[in-house]
Short mmCIF file of C-alpha atoms in Angstrom, two decimals:
data_model
loop_
_atom_site.label_atom_id
_atom_site.label_comp_id
_atom_site.label_asym_id
_atom_site.label_seq_id
_atom_site.Cartn_x
_atom_site.Cartn_y
_atom_site.Cartn_z
CA GLU Y 100 70.76 80.78 66.50
CA LEU Y 101 70.80 79.83 62.80
CA ALA Y 102 74.43 80.93 62.57
CA ALA Y 103 75.27 78.80 65.61
CA LEU Y 104 73.48 75.83 64.12
CA THR Y 105 75.27 76.25 60.81
CA ALA Y 106 78.63 76.53 62.54
CA GLN Y 107 77.90 73.43 64.53
CA GLN Y 108 76.87 71.45 61.47
CA PHE Y 109 79.93 72.70 59.64
CA GLN Y 110 82.21 71.55 62.41
CA SER Y 111 80.38 68.39 63.33
CA GLY Y 112 82.66 65.42 62.94
CA LEU Y 113 85.83 67.35 62.08
CA LEU Y 114 87.47 65.78 65.12
CA ALA Y 115 85.37 62.61 65.40
CA GLY Y 116 87.37 59.83 67.04
CA LYS Y 117 90.10 62.22 68.20
CA LYS Y 118 91.16 62.91 71.78
CA VAL Y 119 91.88 66.54 72.63
CA VAL Y 120 93.44 67.81 75.86
CA ILE Y 121 93.23 71.55 76.60
CA THR Y 122 94.58 73.52 79.57
CA ALA Y 123 92.83 76.76 80.53
CA GLY Y 124 92.74 79.56 83.06
CA PRO Y 125 95.41 80.82 85.43
CA THR Y 126 97.38 78.85 87.97
CA ARG Y 127 97.75 79.95 91.57
CA GLU Y 128 101.09 79.50 93.32
CA ALA Y 129 100.73 79.52 97.10
CA ILE Y 130 102.97 81.78 99.20
CA ASP Y 131 101.28 80.69 102.45
CA PRO Y 132 97.79 79.39 103.36
CA VAL Y 133 96.13 82.69 102.38
CA ARG Y 134 98.40 84.40 99.84
CA TYR Y 135 99.27 83.43 96.29
CA ILE Y 136 100.71 84.62 93.00
CA SER Y 137 98.38 84.42 90.00
CA ASN Y 138 97.56 86.19 86.75
CA HIS Y 139 94.65 87.80 84.92
CA SER Y 140 93.72 84.86 82.68
CA SER Y 141 89.94 84.31 82.77
CA GLY Y 142 90.07 80.94 81.02
CA LYS Y 143 87.51 82.07 78.42
CA MET Y 144 89.64 81.28 75.36
CA GLY Y 145 90.50 77.78 76.61
CA TYR Y 146 86.89 77.04 77.54
CA ALA Y 147 85.75 78.24 74.09
CA LEU Y 148 88.33 75.94 72.47
CA ALA Y 149 87.12 73.00 74.56
CA GLU Y 150 83.54 73.74 73.55
CA ALA Y 151 84.51 73.95 69.88
CA ALA Y 152 86.54 70.72 70.07
CA ALA Y 153 83.60 68.88 71.64
CA GLU Y 154 81.26 70.35 68.98
CA ALA Y 155 83.67 68.96 66.40
CA GLY Y 156 83.23 65.50 67.86
CA ALA Y 157 86.45 65.12 69.87
CA THR Y 158 86.69 63.40 73.23
CA THR Y 159 87.69 66.55 75.10
CA ILE Y 160 89.49 66.90 78.43
CA LEU Y 161 89.74 70.41 79.90
CA ILE Y 162 92.36 70.84 82.61
CA SER Y 163 91.38 74.06 84.31
CA GLY Y 164 92.94 76.40 86.84
CA PRO Y 165 90.61 78.45 89.10
CA THR Y 166 87.96 80.17 86.96
CA GLN Y 167 84.35 81.30 87.28
CA LEU Y 168 83.26 79.52 84.10
CA ALA Y 169 80.73 76.76 83.50
CA THR Y 170 81.96 73.49 82.03
CA PRO Y 171 80.98 73.23 78.32
CA ASP Y 172 78.69 70.39 77.27
CA ARG Y 173 80.32 67.01 76.66
CA VAL Y 174 83.65 68.22 78.07
CA GLN Y 175 85.40 66.33 80.88
CA ARG Y 176 86.86 68.92 83.24
CA LEU Y 177 89.72 68.37 85.71
CA ASP Y 178 90.21 71.18 88.24
CA VAL Y 179 93.72 72.06 89.38
CA THR Y 180 95.26 75.00 91.23
CA SER Y 181 99.04 75.11 90.82
CA ALA Y 182 101.30 74.69 87.79
CA GLN Y 183 102.66 71.47 89.27
CA GLU Y 184 99.12 70.06 89.58
CA MET Y 185 98.36 71.13 86.00
CA TYR Y 186 101.55 69.43 84.82
CA ASP Y 187 100.66 66.22 86.65
CA ALA Y 188 97.07 66.20 85.32
CA THR Y 189 98.29 66.87 81.77
CA MET Y 190 100.89 64.11 81.82
CA ALA Y 191 98.28 61.69 83.20
CA SER Y 192 95.89 62.61 80.34
CA LEU Y 193 98.25 62.16 77.38
CA GLU Y 194 97.56 58.52 76.53
CA GLY Y 195 95.97 58.42 73.08
CA CYS Y 196 95.97 62.21 72.85
CA ASP Y 197 95.89 63.52 69.27
CA LEU Y 198 95.86 67.25 69.98
CA PHE Y 199 97.11 69.22 72.99
CA ILE Y 200 96.33 72.93 73.31
CA ALA Y 201 98.10 74.80 76.11
CA SER Y 202 95.88 77.83 76.58
CA ALA Y 203 96.37 78.14 80.36
CA ALA Y 204 98.43 81.03 81.67
CA VAL Y 205 100.77 78.89 83.74
CA ALA Y 206 102.98 80.56 86.32
CA ASP Y 207 106.60 80.26 85.20
CA TYR Y 208 107.77 80.35 88.82
CA ARG Y 209 106.39 79.42 92.24
CA PRO Y 210 107.54 80.43 95.73
CA ALA Y 211 110.55 78.33 96.75
CA GLN Y 212 109.03 77.72 100.17
CA LEU Y 213 105.37 77.25 100.96
CA ALA Y 214 104.86 78.62 104.48
CA GLU Y 215 102.60 76.31 106.48
CA GLN Y 216 101.26 79.21 108.55
CA LYS Y 217 100.29 82.68 107.38
CA ILE Y 218 103.44 84.78 107.17
CA LYS Y 219 103.30 87.57 109.77
CA LYS Y 220 104.02 91.14 108.81
CA THR Y 221 107.37 92.14 110.23
CA GLY Y 222 108.61 95.59 111.14
CA GLN Y 223 110.67 95.60 107.97
CA ASP Y 224 109.80 97.92 105.13
CA THR Y 225 110.82 95.39 102.51
CA MET Y 226 110.49 91.68 101.97
CA THR Y 227 111.74 89.21 99.38
CA ILE Y 228 110.01 86.22 97.84
CA GLU Y 229 112.34 83.59 96.39
CA LEU Y 230 110.88 81.78 93.40
CA VAL Y 231 111.83 78.55 91.63
CA LYS Y 232 110.92 77.52 88.12
CA ASN Y 233 107.80 75.45 87.49
CA PRO Y 234 107.80 72.51 85.06
CA ASP Y 235 107.15 73.66 81.48
CA ILE Y 236 104.00 71.80 80.49
CA VAL Y 237 103.85 72.49 76.76
CA THR Y 238 107.55 71.69 76.31
CA ALA Y 239 107.08 68.39 78.14
CA VAL Y 240 104.09 67.47 75.94
CA ALA Y 241 105.97 68.38 72.74
CA ALA Y 242 108.83 66.13 73.88
CA SER Y 243 106.59 63.18 74.75
CA GLN Y 244 106.38 60.03 72.61
CA PRO Y 245 104.07 59.58 70.80
CA LYS Y 246 103.80 63.35 70.45
CA PRO Y 247 100.33 64.82 70.04
CA TYR Y 248 99.90 67.81 67.72
CA THR Y 249 100.99 70.47 70.20
CA VAL Y 250 99.65 74.02 70.22
CA GLY Y 251 100.95 76.78 72.49
CA PHE Y 252 99.76 80.28 73.22
CA ALA Y 253 101.86 83.42 73.43
CA ALA Y 254 100.13 86.18 75.39
CA GLU Y 255 102.50 89.09 75.23
CA THR Y 256 102.47 92.85 75.64
CA GLN Y 257 105.07 93.59 72.94
CA ASP Y 258 106.77 91.98 69.89
CA VAL Y 259 104.06 89.36 69.98
CA VAL Y 260 104.61 87.52 66.70
CA SER Y 261 108.41 87.39 66.85
CA TYR Y 262 108.21 86.10 70.39
CA ALA Y 263 105.66 83.50 69.28
CA ARG Y 264 107.96 82.23 66.52
CA GLY Y 265 110.84 81.93 68.96
CA LYS Y 266 108.58 79.92 71.28
CA LEU Y 267 107.45 77.66 68.41
CA GLU Y 268 111.03 76.79 67.52
CA ARG Y 269 112.50 76.62 71.02
CA LYS Y 270 109.76 74.34 72.35
CA LYS Y 271 109.30 72.33 69.12
CA LEU Y 272 105.59 73.16 68.90
CA ASP Y 273 103.37 72.66 65.86
CA LEU Y 274 101.52 75.97 66.21
CA VAL Y 275 101.63 79.02 68.44
CA ILE Y 276 98.56 81.21 68.77
CA ALA Y 277 99.83 84.71 69.46
CA ASN Y 278 97.77 87.43 71.05
CA ASP Y 279 98.61 90.89 72.24
CA VAL Y 280 97.21 91.21 75.76
CA SER Y 281 98.11 94.91 75.91
CA GLN Y 282 95.30 95.78 73.49
CA ALA Y 283 92.16 97.02 75.22
CA GLY Y 284 88.97 95.03 74.63
CA ILE Y 285 90.60 91.76 73.61
CA GLY Y 286 92.54 89.04 75.36
CA PHE Y 287 92.50 88.47 79.12
CA ASN Y 288 89.05 88.58 80.68
CA SER Y 289 87.45 89.85 77.47
CA ASP Y 290 84.82 87.97 75.46
CA ARG Y 291 86.67 88.92 72.27
CA ASN Y 292 90.10 88.22 70.91
CA ALA Y 293 92.26 88.63 67.82
CA VAL Y 294 95.16 86.29 67.18
CA THR Y 295 97.97 85.50 64.79
CA LEU Y 296 98.60 81.84 64.02
CA VAL Y 297 102.32 81.16 63.82
CA TRP Y 298 103.04 77.87 62.00
CA PRO Y 299 106.52 76.58 61.18
CA THR Y 300 106.35 77.91 57.63
CA ASP Y 301 103.77 80.69 57.59
CA GLU Y 302 101.54 82.99 59.58
CA GLU Y 303 97.86 83.89 59.46
CA THR Y 304 96.03 86.63 61.31
CA LEU Y 305 92.43 86.13 62.41
CA ALA Y 306 90.64 89.44 62.88
CA GLU Y 307 88.92 90.40 66.13
CA ASN Y 308 85.93 88.20 66.83
CA SER Y 309 84.07 86.63 69.71
CA LYS Y 310 86.13 83.98 71.48
CA THR Y 311 83.39 81.46 70.61
CA GLN Y 312 83.71 82.09 66.86
CA LEU Y 313 87.46 82.41 67.01
CA ALA Y 314 87.66 79.05 68.79
CA ARG Y 315 85.60 77.40 66.03
CA ASP Y 316 87.86 78.90 63.37
CA LEU Y 317 90.96 77.72 65.22
CA ILE Y 318 89.61 74.19 65.68
CA ALA Y 319 88.69 74.03 61.97
CA ARG Y 320 92.20 75.11 60.94
CA ILE Y 321 93.93 72.76 63.37
CA SER Y 322 91.65 69.86 62.35
CA ALA Y 323 92.84 70.24 58.77
CA LYS Y 324 96.40 69.62 59.93
CA ILE Y 325 95.80 66.49 61.98
CA THR Y 326 93.23 64.54 59.99
CA GLU B 140 61.51 84.94 105.02
CA LEU B 141 59.73 85.63 108.32
CA ALA B 142 63.03 85.28 110.17
CA ALA B 143 64.65 87.70 107.73
CA LEU B 144 61.80 90.16 108.16
CA THR B 145 62.03 89.92 111.94
CA ALA B 146 65.78 90.42 111.87
CA GLN B 147 65.34 93.42 109.63
CA GLN B 148 62.72 94.96 111.88
CA PHE B 149 64.86 94.28 114.91
CA GLN B 150 67.83 95.99 113.32
CA SER B 151 65.95 98.74 111.54
CA GLY B 152 67.13 102.09 112.76
CA LEU B 153 69.98 100.85 114.95
CA LEU B 154 72.39 102.87 112.81
CA ALA B 155 69.97 105.51 111.51
CA GLY B 156 71.80 108.74 110.75
CA LYS B 157 75.22 107.06 110.97
CA LYS B 158 77.81 106.81 108.23
CA VAL B 159 79.60 103.46 107.94
CA VAL B 160 82.62 102.71 105.73
CA ILE B 161 83.56 99.06 105.16
CA THR B 162 86.43 97.58 103.17
CA ALA B 163 86.02 94.09 101.72
CA GLY B 164 87.63 91.47 99.53
CA PRO B 165 91.25 90.92 98.58
CA THR B 166 93.63 93.40 97.02
CA ARG B 167 95.72 92.59 93.98
CA GLU B 168 99.30 93.84 93.80
CA ALA B 169 100.60 93.91 90.24
CA ILE B 170 103.95 92.31 89.40
CA ASP B 171 103.61 93.14 85.70
CA PRO B 172 100.65 93.70 83.33
CA VAL B 173 99.48 90.08 83.68
CA ARG B 174 100.78 88.78 87.03
CA TYR B 175 99.82 89.75 90.55
CA ILE B 176 99.96 88.75 94.20
CA SER B 177 96.59 88.28 95.91
CA ASN B 178 94.89 86.21 98.59
CA HIS B 179 91.89 83.93 99.09
CA SER B 180 89.47 86.49 100.56
CA SER B 181 86.09 86.19 98.86
CA GLY B 182 84.70 89.43 100.31
CA LYS B 183 81.61 87.63 101.64
CA MET B 184 82.00 88.73 105.28
CA GLY B 185 82.51 92.38 104.33
CA TYR B 186 79.58 92.36 101.92
CA ALA B 187 77.38 90.76 104.61
CA LEU B 188 78.46 93.50 107.06
CA ALA B 189 77.64 96.21 104.50
CA GLU B 190 74.23 94.66 103.93
CA ALA B 191 73.58 94.49 107.69
CA ALA B 192 74.73 98.09 108.20
CA ALA B 193 72.42 99.31 105.43
CA GLU B 194 69.56 97.25 106.91
CA ALA B 195 70.27 98.99 110.21
CA GLY B 196 69.75 102.34 108.51
CA ALA B 197 73.34 103.51 108.04
CA THR B 198 74.62 105.40 105.03
CA THR B 199 76.97 102.63 103.92
CA ILE B 200 80.04 102.85 101.70
CA LEU B 201 81.63 99.57 100.65
CA ILE B 202 85.19 99.86 99.33
CA SER B 203 85.76 96.58 97.53
CA GLY B 204 88.71 94.77 96.02
CA PRO B 205 88.08 92.35 93.12
CA THR B 206 85.20 90.00 94.01
CA GLN B 207 82.41 88.12 92.25
CA LEU B 208 79.71 89.47 94.58
CA ALA B 209 76.63 91.58 93.90
CA THR B 210 76.38 94.96 95.60
CA PRO B 211 73.90 94.81 98.52
CA ASP B 212 70.80 97.04 98.35
CA ARG B 213 71.25 100.66 99.43
CA VAL B 214 75.04 100.28 99.61
CA GLN B 215 77.37 102.63 97.74
CA ARG B 216 80.22 100.54 96.33
CA LEU B 217 83.65 101.83 95.29
CA ASP B 218 85.77 99.32 93.35
CA VAL B 219 89.53 99.27 93.85
CA THR B 220 92.30 96.83 92.98
CA SER B 221 95.48 97.53 94.97
CA ALA B 222 96.08 98.30 98.65
CA GLN B 223 97.20 101.81 97.72
CA GLU B 224 93.92 102.42 95.86
CA MET B 225 91.97 101.03 98.82
CA TYR B 226 93.89 103.33 101.16
CA ASP B 227 93.18 106.36 98.96
CA ALA B 228 89.45 105.53 98.63
CA THR B 229 89.18 104.97 102.39
CA MET B 230 90.86 108.25 103.32
CA ALA B 231 88.63 110.09 100.84
CA SER B 232 85.52 108.53 102.46
CA LEU B 233 86.23 109.34 106.12
CA GLU B 234 84.49 112.70 106.41
CA GLY B 235 81.61 112.30 108.85
CA CYS B 236 82.34 108.59 109.24
CA ASP B 237 81.03 107.11 112.52
CA LEU B 238 82.13 103.52 112.04
CA PHE B 239 84.93 102.01 109.98
CA ILE B 240 85.20 98.23 109.54
CA ALA B 241 88.35 96.93 107.87
CA SER B 242 87.26 93.52 106.64
CA ALA B 243 89.36 93.51 103.47
CA ALA B 244 92.35 91.20 103.29
CA VAL B 245 94.82 93.90 102.29
CA ALA B 246 98.23 92.88 100.98
CA ASP B 247 100.87 93.92 103.52
CA TYR B 248 103.46 94.24 100.76
CA ARG B 249 103.49 95.03 97.04
CA PRO B 250 106.20 94.45 94.41
CA ALA B 251 108.80 97.19 94.67
CA GLN B 252 108.79 97.64 90.90
CA LEU B 253 105.80 97.35 88.59
CA ALA B 254 107.15 96.05 85.28
CA GLU B 255 105.51 97.90 82.38
CA GLN B 256 105.84 94.88 80.12
CA LYS B 257 105.25 91.24 80.93
CA ILE B 258 108.41 89.86 82.55
CA LYS B 259 109.99 87.23 80.30
CA LYS B 260 111.00 83.88 81.64
CA THR B 261 114.76 83.69 81.79
CA GLY B 262 117.01 80.65 81.66
CA GLN B 263 117.48 80.95 85.40
CA ASP B 264 116.03 78.36 87.72
CA THR B 265 115.24 80.93 90.41
CA MET B 266 113.89 84.45 90.56
CA THR B 267 113.36 87.00 93.31
CA ILE B 268 110.53 89.46 93.83
CA GLU B 269 111.38 92.45 96.00
CA LEU B 270 108.42 93.76 97.99
CA VAL B 271 107.81 97.03 99.84
CA LYS B 272 105.28 97.66 102.58
CA ASN B 273 101.83 98.97 101.71
CA PRO B 274 100.16 101.72 103.74
CA ASP B 275 98.33 100.29 106.79
CA ILE B 276 94.73 101.36 106.22
CA VAL B 277 93.17 100.47 109.58
CA THR B 278 96.05 102.05 111.51
CA ALA B 279 95.69 105.24 109.49
CA VAL B 280 91.94 105.37 110.15
CA ALA B 281 92.43 104.75 113.89
CA ALA B 282 94.92 107.63 113.96
CA SER B 283 92.68 110.05 112.06
CA GLN B 284 90.90 112.98 113.75
CA PRO B 285 88.01 112.81 114.40
CA LYS B 286 88.46 109.08 114.80
CA PRO B 287 85.55 106.86 113.77
CA TYR B 288 84.83 103.75 115.83
CA THR B 289 87.42 101.51 114.21
CA VAL B 290 87.03 97.76 113.79
CA GLY B 291 89.73 95.46 112.44
CA PHE B 292 89.78 91.82 111.46
CA ALA B 293 92.39 89.22 112.32
CA ALA B 294 92.32 86.26 109.95
CA GLU B 295 94.95 83.92 111.25
CA THR B 296 95.91 80.27 111.06
CA GLN B 297 97.21 79.98 114.65
CA ASP B 298 97.08 81.80 118.05
CA VAL B 299 94.15 83.76 116.67
CA VAL B 300 92.86 85.53 119.79
CA SER B 301 96.21 86.49 121.25
CA TYR B 302 97.25 87.88 117.90
CA ALA B 303 93.98 89.80 117.69
CA ARG B 304 94.55 91.41 121.09
CA GLY B 305 98.04 92.45 120.08
CA LYS B 306 96.61 94.03 116.94
CA LEU B 307 93.91 95.83 118.93
CA GLU B 308 96.50 97.44 121.20
CA ARG B 309 99.23 98.10 118.65
CA LYS B 310 96.89 99.76 116.17
CA LYS B 311 94.68 101.46 118.79
CA LEU B 312 91.50 99.84 117.47
CA ASP B 313 88.14 99.69 119.25
CA LEU B 314 87.39 96.09 118.32
CA VAL B 315 89.11 93.25 116.51
CA ILE B 316 87.02 90.45 115.01
CA ALA B 317 89.19 87.35 115.11
CA ASN B 318 88.66 84.33 112.94
CA ASP B 319 90.66 81.19 112.40
CA VAL B 320 91.00 80.72 108.65
CA SER B 321 92.65 77.33 109.08
CA GLN B 322 89.33 75.74 110.14
CA ALA B 323 87.60 73.92 107.30
CA GLY B 324 84.11 75.12 106.37
CA ILE B 325 84.37 78.63 107.80
CA GLY B 326 86.23 81.80 106.92
CA PHE B 327 87.67 82.52 103.48
CA ASN B 328 85.33 81.72 100.61
CA SER B 329 82.83 80.00 102.89
CA ASP B 330 79.25 81.16 103.50
CA ARG B 331 79.73 80.49 107.21
CA ASN B 332 82.02 81.86 109.85
CA ALA B 333 82.70 81.78 113.60
CA VAL B 334 84.46 84.68 115.28
CA THR B 335 85.73 85.95 118.60
CA LEU B 336 85.18 89.64 119.37
CA VAL B 337 88.21 91.10 121.09
CA TRP B 338 87.35 94.36 122.87
CA PRO B 339 89.77 96.36 125.02
CA THR B 340 88.43 94.86 128.24
CA ASP B 341 86.75 91.59 127.29
CA GLU B 342 86.13 88.95 124.68
CA GLU B 343 83.06 87.28 123.26
CA THR B 344 82.82 84.27 120.98
CA LEU B 345 80.02 84.02 118.41
CA ALA B 346 79.37 80.43 117.40
CA GLU B 347 79.43 79.25 113.80
CA ASN B 348 76.62 80.77 111.79
CA SER B 349 75.87 82.02 108.29
CA LYS B 350 77.85 85.14 107.43
CA THR B 351 74.53 86.96 106.93
CA GLN B 352 73.35 86.24 110.47
CA LEU B 353 76.80 86.76 111.97
CA ALA B 354 76.99 90.16 110.27
CA ARG B 355 73.65 91.18 111.79
CA ASP B 356 74.84 90.10 115.23
CA LEU B 357 78.09 92.02 114.80
CA ILE B 358 76.32 95.18 113.64
CA ALA B 359 73.90 94.95 116.60
CA ARG B 360 76.79 94.64 119.09
CA ILE B 361 78.82 97.42 117.50
CA SER B 362 75.76 99.69 117.31
CA ALA B 363 75.37 99.40 121.06
CA LYS B 364 78.86 100.84 121.47
CA ILE B 365 78.51 103.85 119.23
CA THR B 366 74.97 105.11 119.83
#
């Protein structure tokens, strides 16, 4: 309790007067009215970042895919389902945005056709789903004018840091937070995480910690860059 | 509370000495370590049926896909993720089974290949997922010897009852519980439902009700057939 209070006092005001937009959770891409493609993101890291940003005094908008999480205090939450909806909500939230953090696990592809009725099982032993690419939200934000400080995530199962650096450069991001989701006990659906911050000119690893504490540390580091 | 007590007393003993196996919830079919195909089943109807069966005195096994629900009192719950795991758990639970209720929304198909590493986004604008058929759990149970009284569900968005009768005959089931998941306020993820019971020689519609009460009514009707 004392530690929490101290952390809060430490962070208080770091982002006063700033507007922060954060995406969180998975997206769901409908195949038909009952089936969908999704992923194992719980949204916990994004919600923790939103909480830490609000603690730091930012006006904080959390654009969330389907999760089981409670909205943090003083955070304005917009619920979306698909990647396209998340893209639209993000673009509509960018005015005056100082910091954008893309922590959602957005589906890269969605089914090319959305069946209006539940697809019936056929006699066939195989079936094919055709997918088309979704809009790339973090790339679109990084290309917007004026550009907010734009932070991406790289949740990978191998070569995490080198992939993160490639993403940073390819998408013209300001920071990529890399985490290895193949490690047991951290990442997706866990309350703990360990990440490597990949900036344009250096890297920094934050040891395993609760997502709450890690989020405060991340917000403190990012605040130092944008204020 | 009085109504609940009365219902419980009414049902008490209807399935005494019987073994009931119920599947519930969605399955998740992995595409890679982070992505999967699933569906909108909440598991609520299956959990309500397990609760009602246990209330009625049955030894009750609930084989559950991923849900957010608490295990009902006196119910033995086995957690599974994929259709193949649900099939295996079901087959391993059939010994001495008097009644099997397939309420889970089992994926008909799974990705043909499970990628060991997260699939990277390519430059391509389209992608294809090849699927192969999963084992048909309720058909396998209905074909087992000795055959338990076998109940299937038909969650459809159109032509619900005629589809249910086709399923009853094709899979040699004893009862199909048909519900129209396209109706707002009932079915998937709702606390309420309305169903039509499709028996070999007749049909009966149960009006919209809470899933708890509907489950008790269903267990009472099914009990009359097997005792």
